[in-house]
PDB file of C-alpha atoms in Angstrom:
ATOM      1  CA  ILE A   1       4.763  -1.388  10.370  1.00 81.00           C
ATOM      2  CA  THR A   2       6.686  -4.918   9.512  1.00 82.00           C
ATOM      3  CA  ARG A   3       8.077  -4.827  13.153  1.00 82.00           C
ATOM      4  CA  ALA A   4       4.635  -4.166  14.670  1.00 82.00           C
ATOM      5  CA  MET A   5       2.815  -7.347  12.543  1.00 83.00           C
ATOM      6  CA  GLU A   6       5.608  -9.204  13.544  1.00 84.00           C
ATOM      7  CA  ALA A   7       5.163  -8.412  17.299  1.00 83.00           C
ATOM      8  CA  LEU A   8       1.527  -8.815  17.007  1.00 83.00           C
ATOM      9  CA  ARG A   9       1.871 -12.510  15.267  1.00 83.00           C
ATOM     10  CA  ALA A  10       3.852 -13.761  18.024  1.00 84.00           C
ATOM     11  CA  ARG A  11       1.555 -12.274  20.699  1.00 83.00           C
ATOM     12  CA  LEU A  12      -1.844 -13.384  19.323  1.00 83.00           C
ATOM     13  CA  ARG A  13      -0.722 -16.808  17.787  1.00 80.00           C
ATOM     14  CA  TYR A  14      -3.304 -16.779  15.308  1.00 87.00           C
ATOM     15  CA  ASP A  15      -2.344 -19.379  12.562  1.00 89.00           C
ATOM     16  CA  HIS A  16      -2.765 -16.025   9.705  1.00 89.00           C
ATOM     17  CA  LEU A  17      -2.284 -12.372  10.776  1.00 90.00           C
ATOM     18  CA  SER A  18      -2.228 -10.335   7.909  1.00 89.00           C
ATOM     19  CA  LEU A  19      -2.743  -6.447   7.010  1.00 91.00           C
ATOM     20  CA  LEU A  20      -4.287  -5.112   4.002  1.00 91.00           C
ATOM     21  CA  LEU A  21      -4.303  -1.461   3.091  1.00 92.00           C
ATOM     22  CA  LEU A  22      -6.831   0.412   0.142  1.00 91.00           C
ATOM     23  CA  ASN A  23      -4.669   1.262  -2.707  1.00 90.00           C
ATOM     24  CA  PRO A  24      -5.283   5.049  -3.533  1.00 85.00           C
ATOM     25  CA  ALA A  25      -7.862   4.674  -6.000  1.00 88.00           C
ATOM     26  CA  GLY A  26      -9.926   2.827  -3.289  1.00 88.00           C
ATOM     27  CA  ASP A  27     -10.562  -0.134  -5.370  1.00 90.00           C
ATOM     28  CA  ARG A  28      -8.572  -2.672  -4.036  1.00 91.00           C
ATOM     29  CA  LEU A  29      -6.750  -4.050  -1.076  1.00 92.00           C
ATOM     30  CA  ARG A  30      -3.255  -4.618  -1.365  1.00 90.00           C
ATOM     31  CA  LEU A  31      -1.434  -7.440   1.015  1.00 86.00           C
ATOM     32  CA  HIS A  32       1.226  -5.668   3.142  1.00 86.00           C
ATOM     33  CA  PRO A  33       4.922  -6.643   2.275  1.00 80.00           C
ATOM     34  CA  SER A  34       5.151  -7.821   6.078  1.00 82.00           C
ATOM     35  CA  PHE A  35       3.073 -11.461   5.335  1.00 78.00           C
ATOM     36  CA  ARG A  36       6.078 -12.020   3.007  1.00 77.00           C
ATOM     37  CA  GLN A  37       8.762 -11.931   5.768  1.00 73.00           C
ATOM     38  CA  MET A  38       5.953 -13.498   8.461  1.00 75.00           C
ATOM     39  CA  TYR A  39       5.081 -16.330   6.154  1.00 77.00           C
ATOM     40  CA  PRO A  40       7.733 -17.022   3.659  1.00 79.00           C
ATOM     41  CA  GLY A  41       6.337 -20.344   2.497  1.00 76.00           C
ATOM     42  CA  GLU A  42       2.711 -19.384   2.249  1.00 75.00           C
ATOM     43  CA  PRO A  43       1.083 -17.826  -0.647  1.00 68.00           C
ATOM     44  CA  PHE A  44       1.101 -14.325  -1.559  1.00 69.00           C
ATOM     45  CA  VAL A  45      -1.875 -13.118  -2.816  1.00 73.00           C
ATOM     46  CA  GLY A  46      -1.048  -9.262  -3.547  1.00 77.00           C
ATOM     47  CA  GLU A  47      -4.322  -7.537  -4.349  1.00 84.00           C
ATOM     48  CA  ILE A  48      -8.083  -8.576  -3.570  1.00 86.00           C
ATOM     49  CA  ALA A  49     -10.520  -6.218  -5.590  1.00 87.00           C
ATOM     50  CA  LEU A  50     -13.337  -4.558  -3.488  1.00 87.00           C
ATOM     51  CA  GLY A  51     -16.222  -6.966  -3.742  1.00 83.00           C
ATOM     52  CA  GLU A  52     -14.268 -10.250  -3.521  1.00 87.00           C
ATOM     53  CA  GLY A  53     -13.300 -11.929  -0.222  1.00 91.00           C
ATOM     54  CA  ILE A  54     -14.172 -11.098   3.581  1.00 94.00           C
ATOM     55  CA  SER A  55     -11.856  -8.543   3.916  1.00 93.00           C
ATOM     56  CA  SER A  56     -12.895  -6.453   1.223  1.00 93.00           C
ATOM     57  CA  HIS A  57     -16.451  -7.036   2.609  1.00 94.00           C
ATOM     58  CA  VAL A  58     -15.364  -5.384   5.845  1.00 96.00           C
ATOM     59  CA  ALA A  59     -13.430  -2.498   3.712  1.00 95.00           C
ATOM     60  CA  GLN A  60     -16.652  -1.719   2.338  1.00 94.00           C
ATOM     61  CA  THR A  61     -18.992  -1.773   5.325  1.00 94.00           C
ATOM     62  CA  GLY A  62     -16.365  -0.491   7.815  1.00 95.00           C
ATOM     63  CA  GLN A  63     -18.242  -2.953  10.154  1.00 96.00           C
ATOM     64  CA  PRO A  64     -15.829  -5.879  11.795  1.00 97.00           C
ATOM     65  CA  TRP A  65     -16.917  -9.524  10.782  1.00 96.00           C
ATOM     66  CA  ARG A  66     -16.088 -12.779  12.462  1.00 97.00           C
ATOM     67  CA  VAL A  67     -16.669 -15.987  10.191  1.00 97.00           C
ATOM     68  CA  PRO A  68     -17.487 -19.024  12.113  1.00 97.00           C
ATOM     69  CA  ASP A  69     -16.634 -21.332   9.155  1.00 97.00           C
ATOM     70  CA  VAL A  70     -15.240 -20.562   6.061  1.00 96.00           C
ATOM     71  CA  ASP A  71     -16.887 -23.072   4.194  1.00 94.00           C
ATOM     72  CA  GLU A  72     -20.466 -21.862   4.853  1.00 95.00           C
ATOM     73  CA  GLU A  73     -19.601 -17.877   3.484  1.00 94.00           C
ATOM     74  CA  PRO A  74     -19.428 -17.649  -0.201  1.00 93.00           C
ATOM     75  CA  ARG A  75     -17.647 -14.620   0.037  1.00 91.00           C
ATOM     76  CA  TYR A  76     -14.593 -16.458   1.574  1.00 92.00           C
ATOM     77  CA  LEU A  77     -11.595 -16.681  -0.842  1.00 87.00           C
ATOM     78  CA  ARG A  78      -9.802 -19.923  -0.218  1.00 85.00           C
ATOM     79  CA  VAL A  79      -6.083 -18.765   0.143  1.00 81.00           C
ATOM     80  CA  PHE A  80      -4.633 -21.567   2.900  1.00 82.00           C
ATOM     81  CA  PRO A  81      -5.663 -25.087   2.546  1.00 82.00           C
ATOM     82  CA  GLY A  82      -6.300 -25.203   6.304  1.00 89.00           C
ATOM     83  CA  THR A  83      -8.288 -21.949   7.599  1.00 93.00           C
ATOM     84  CA  ARG A  84     -11.827 -22.896   9.088  1.00 95.00           C
ATOM     85  CA  SER A  85     -12.281 -19.540  10.590  1.00 96.00           C
ATOM     86  CA  GLU A  86     -11.698 -15.728   9.863  1.00 96.00           C
ATOM     87  CA  MET A  87     -11.767 -12.391  11.468  1.00 96.00           C
ATOM     88  CA  CYS A  88     -11.481  -9.160  10.265  1.00 96.00           C
ATOM     89  CA  VAL A  89     -11.536  -5.528  11.499  1.00 96.00           C
ATOM     90  CA  PRO A  90     -11.247  -2.355   9.659  1.00 96.00           C
ATOM     91  CA  LEU A  91      -8.521   0.313   9.976  1.00 94.00           C
ATOM     92  CA  LYS A  92     -10.419   3.467  10.632  1.00 93.00           C
ATOM     93  CA  LEU A  93      -9.566   7.342  10.712  1.00 87.00           C
ATOM     94  CA  GLY A  94     -12.773   8.908  11.525  1.00 87.00           C
ATOM     95  CA  GLU A  95     -15.125   6.973   9.317  1.00 88.00           C
ATOM     96  CA  ARG A  96     -12.697   6.437   6.436  1.00 90.00           C
ATOM     97  CA  VAL A  97     -11.414   2.971   5.960  1.00 93.00           C
ATOM     98  CA  ILE A  98      -7.737   2.633   5.088  1.00 91.00           C
ATOM     99  CA  GLY A  99      -7.513  -0.951   5.183  1.00 93.00           C
ATOM    100  CA  VAL A 100      -8.240  -4.196   7.113  1.00 95.00           C
ATOM    101  CA  LEU A 101      -6.608  -6.406   9.788  1.00 94.00           C
ATOM    102  CA  ASN A 102      -7.119  -9.837   8.966  1.00 92.00           C
ATOM    103  CA  ALA A 103      -6.836 -13.041  11.519  1.00 94.00           C
ATOM    104  CA  GLU A 104      -7.328 -16.802  10.256  1.00 92.00           C
ATOM    105  CA  ALA A 105      -7.626 -19.832  12.320  1.00 94.00           C
ATOM    106  CA  ASN A 106      -7.311 -23.549  11.242  1.00 94.00           C
ATOM    107  CA  THR A 107     -10.291 -24.467  13.900  1.00 95.00           C
ATOM    108  CA  LEU A 108     -13.728 -23.827  13.661  1.00 96.00           C
ATOM    109  CA  ASN A 109     -15.232 -20.776  15.425  1.00 95.00           C
ATOM    110  CA  ALA A 110     -11.740 -19.822  16.718  1.00 95.00           C
ATOM    111  CA  PHE A 111     -12.746 -16.284  17.316  1.00 95.00           C
ATOM    112  CA  SER A 112     -14.796 -14.474  19.978  1.00 94.00           C
ATOM    113  CA  ALA A 113     -16.182 -11.270  20.995  1.00 95.00           C
ATOM    114  CA  ASP A 114     -12.781 -10.779  22.950  1.00 93.00           C
ATOM    115  CA  ASP A 115     -10.786 -11.475  20.068  1.00 92.00           C
ATOM    116  CA  GLU A 116     -12.777  -8.676  18.102  1.00 94.00           C
ATOM    117  CA  ARG A 117     -12.310  -6.307  20.964  1.00 93.00           C
ATOM    118  CA  LEU A 118      -8.576  -6.885  21.059  1.00 91.00           C
ATOM    119  CA  LEU A 119      -8.018  -6.682  17.020  1.00 91.00           C
ATOM    120  CA  THR A 120     -10.460  -3.491  17.274  1.00 92.00           C
ATOM    121  CA  ILE A 121      -7.969  -2.075  19.917  1.00 90.00           C
ATOM    122  CA  VAL A 122      -4.633  -3.412  17.742  1.00 88.00           C
ATOM    123  CA  ALA A 123      -6.441  -1.842  14.583  1.00 90.00           C
ATOM    124  CA  GLY A 124      -6.689   1.518  16.239  1.00 88.00           C
ATOM    125  CA  PHE A 125      -2.998   1.792  17.179  1.00 85.00           C
ATOM    126  CA  LEU A 126      -1.827   0.661  13.805  1.00 86.00           C
ATOM    127  CA  THR A 127      -3.961   3.102  11.656  1.00 86.00           C
ATOM    128  CA  PRO A 128      -2.051   6.263  13.234  1.00 84.00           C
ATOM    129  CA  LEU A 129       1.093   4.651  12.406  1.00 80.00           C
ATOM    130  CA  ILE A 130       0.280   3.554   8.843  1.00 80.00           C
ATOM    131  CA  GLU A 131      -1.189   6.867   8.335  1.00 78.00           C
ATOM    132  CA  ASN A 132       1.890   8.688   9.474  1.00 73.00           C
ATOM    133  CA  THR A 133       4.139   6.744   7.461  1.00 69.00           C
ATOM    134  CA  SER A 134       1.984   7.220   4.418  1.00 60.00           C
ATOM    135  CA  LEU A 135       2.471  11.203   5.011  1.00 55.00           C
ATOM    136  CA  TYR A 136       6.289  10.753   5.535  1.00 52.00           C
ATOM    137  CA  GLU A 137       6.579   8.980   2.095  1.00 62.00           C
ATOM    138  CA  ARG A 138       4.215  11.565   0.317  1.00 65.00           C
ATOM    139  CA  ASP A 139       6.480  14.382   1.853  1.00 55.00           C
ATOM    140  CA  ARG A 140       9.892  12.744   0.947  1.00 69.00           C
ATOM    141  CA  LYS A 141       8.713  12.160  -2.440  1.00 68.00           C
ATOM    142  CA  ARG A 142       7.767  16.048  -2.704  1.00 71.00           C
ATOM    143  CA  LEU A 143      10.929  16.865  -1.073  1.00 69.00           C
ATOM    144  CA  GLY A 144      12.847  15.004  -3.733  1.00 72.00           C
ATOM    145  CA  GLU A 145      10.779  16.635  -6.572  1.00 72.00           C
ATOM    146  CA  LEU A 146      11.521  20.255  -4.911  1.00 71.00           C
ATOM    147  CA  SER A 147      15.410  19.288  -4.849  1.00 77.00           C
ATOM    148  CA  LEU A 148      15.182  18.061  -8.509  1.00 76.00           C
ATOM    149  CA  LEU A 149      13.457  21.376  -9.446  1.00 78.00           C
ATOM    150  CA  THR A 150      16.178  23.608  -7.687  1.00 77.00           C
ATOM    151  CA  GLU A 151      18.806  21.608  -9.245  1.00 78.00           C
ATOM    152  CA  ILE A 152      17.402  22.637 -12.864  1.00 79.00           C
ATOM    153  CA  ALA A 153      16.908  25.755 -12.054  1.00 78.00           C
ATOM    154  CA  LEU A 154      20.477  26.237 -10.517  1.00 76.00           C
ATOM    155  CA  ALA A 155      21.764  24.417 -13.714  1.00 76.00           C
ATOM    156  CA  THR A 156      19.904  26.446 -16.092  1.00 76.00           C
ATOM    157  CA  ILE A 157      19.803  29.995 -14.563  1.00 76.00           C
ATOM    158  CA  ALA A 158      22.823  31.311 -16.338  1.00 74.00           C
ATOM    159  CA  ALA A 159      22.101  29.903 -19.406  1.00 77.00           C
ATOM    160  CA  PRO A 160      22.951  32.216 -22.599  1.00 83.00           C
ATOM    161  CA  SER A 161      19.946  30.680 -24.575  1.00 83.00           C
ATOM    162  CA  PHE A 162      16.674  28.943 -24.614  1.00 78.00           C
ATOM    163  CA  ASP A 163      18.387  25.939 -26.204  1.00 79.00           C
ATOM    164  CA  GLU A 164      20.977  25.616 -23.718  1.00 82.00           C
ATOM    165  CA  VAL A 165      18.482  26.017 -20.982  1.00 81.00           C
ATOM    166  CA  LEU A 166      16.758  22.756 -22.421  1.00 81.00           C
ATOM    167  CA  ALA A 167      20.160  20.809 -22.718  1.00 83.00           C
ATOM    168  CA  GLN A 168      20.789  21.606 -19.055  1.00 82.00           C
ATOM    169  CA  ALA A 169      17.909  20.502 -17.872  1.00 84.00           C
ATOM    170  CA  ILE A 170      17.842  17.560 -19.997  1.00 85.00           C
ATOM    171  CA  GLN A 171      21.204  16.472 -18.479  1.00 85.00           C
ATOM    172  CA  VAL A 172      19.878  17.265 -14.886  1.00 84.00           C
ATOM    173  CA  LEU A 173      16.957  14.910 -15.593  1.00 85.00           C
ATOM    174  CA  GLN A 174      19.060  12.138 -16.862  1.00 86.00           C
ATOM    175  CA  ARG A 175      21.927  11.938 -13.937  1.00 86.00           C
ATOM    176  CA  ARG A 176      19.258  12.197 -11.605  1.00 85.00           C
ATOM    177  CA  LEU A 177      16.378  10.381 -12.890  1.00 84.00           C
ATOM    178  CA  GLY A 178      18.904   7.349 -14.263  1.00 85.00           C
ATOM    179  CA  TYR A 179      16.803   7.421 -17.727  1.00 84.00           C
ATOM    180  CA  ASP A 180      19.245   6.702 -20.623  1.00 83.00           C
ATOM    181  CA  LEU A 181      17.235   9.135 -23.156  1.00 82.00           C
ATOM    182  CA  VAL A 182      15.473  12.379 -22.237  1.00 82.00           C
ATOM    183  CA  GLY A 183      14.118  14.974 -24.904  1.00 78.00           C
ATOM    184  CA  VAL A 184      11.827  17.532 -24.729  1.00 78.00           C
ATOM    185  CA  ASP A 185       8.629  18.107 -26.998  1.00 78.00           C
ATOM    186  CA  LEU A 186       7.125  21.559 -27.595  1.00 77.00           C
ATOM    187  CA  LEU A 187       4.030  22.045 -29.596  1.00 78.00           C
ATOM    188  CA  ASP A 188       3.861  24.940 -32.228  1.00 75.00           C
ATOM    189  CA  GLU A 189       0.874  25.673 -34.801  1.00 75.00           C
ATOM    190  CA  SER A 190       1.520  22.626 -37.163  1.00 78.00           C
ATOM    191  CA  GLY A 191       2.042  20.054 -34.172  1.00 74.00           C
ATOM    192  CA  VAL A 192       4.786  18.351 -31.824  1.00 67.00           C
ATOM    193  CA  TRP A 193       8.346  18.700 -32.452  1.00 70.00           C
ATOM    194  CA  LEU A 194      11.316  17.590 -30.703  1.00 63.00           C
ATOM    195  CA  MET A 195      13.090  20.495 -29.392  1.00 64.00           C
ATOM    196  CA  ALA A 196      16.002  19.473 -27.811  1.00 59.00           C
ATOM    197  CA  HIS A 197      17.699  16.125 -27.202  1.00 63.00           C
ATOM    198  CA  PRO A 198      20.927  14.956 -25.464  1.00 58.00           C
ATOM    199  CA  SER A 199      23.869  14.895 -27.557  1.00 52.00           C
TER     200      SER A 199
END
């Protein structure tokens, strides 16, 4: 995604080009880390709540928006002092918005209908790339969890007692997750009590 954004920045020649993705809860836009690499000296605004700014409005409505003069738009969030105009297009999977592609310019009325069409096409190419990357990361996490559970099962299968099962499971968790302390709390009729902890 970072390489794609860098290539787009080189081709499109906007003063600022950024990618913002909706968080899992769908209530905030997160600036993609590619921004740091493309603009190392610029301020990095990590997240924007929906309802704040032009980008979040586009994420909520699912419609592109060209703002010819940001000083005339009360929803504009001033991040870059020189910005005079802004254009945002949504990244959509069907009707679901997953993020926003944002362009800013240091001149008034910098974006035309042709710019909007072009950025909409670019967003159409970026969207499946982003979604596939997200699915890959989720699958990789699930595989890691499955691998951990398999290792615990193999370590405990021959344990002679319940206490030894817990001790073996704790050792695997400490080694794989890098935790200093792992314990298992079980609930009995009188409340929670510590059942096992590393020696």
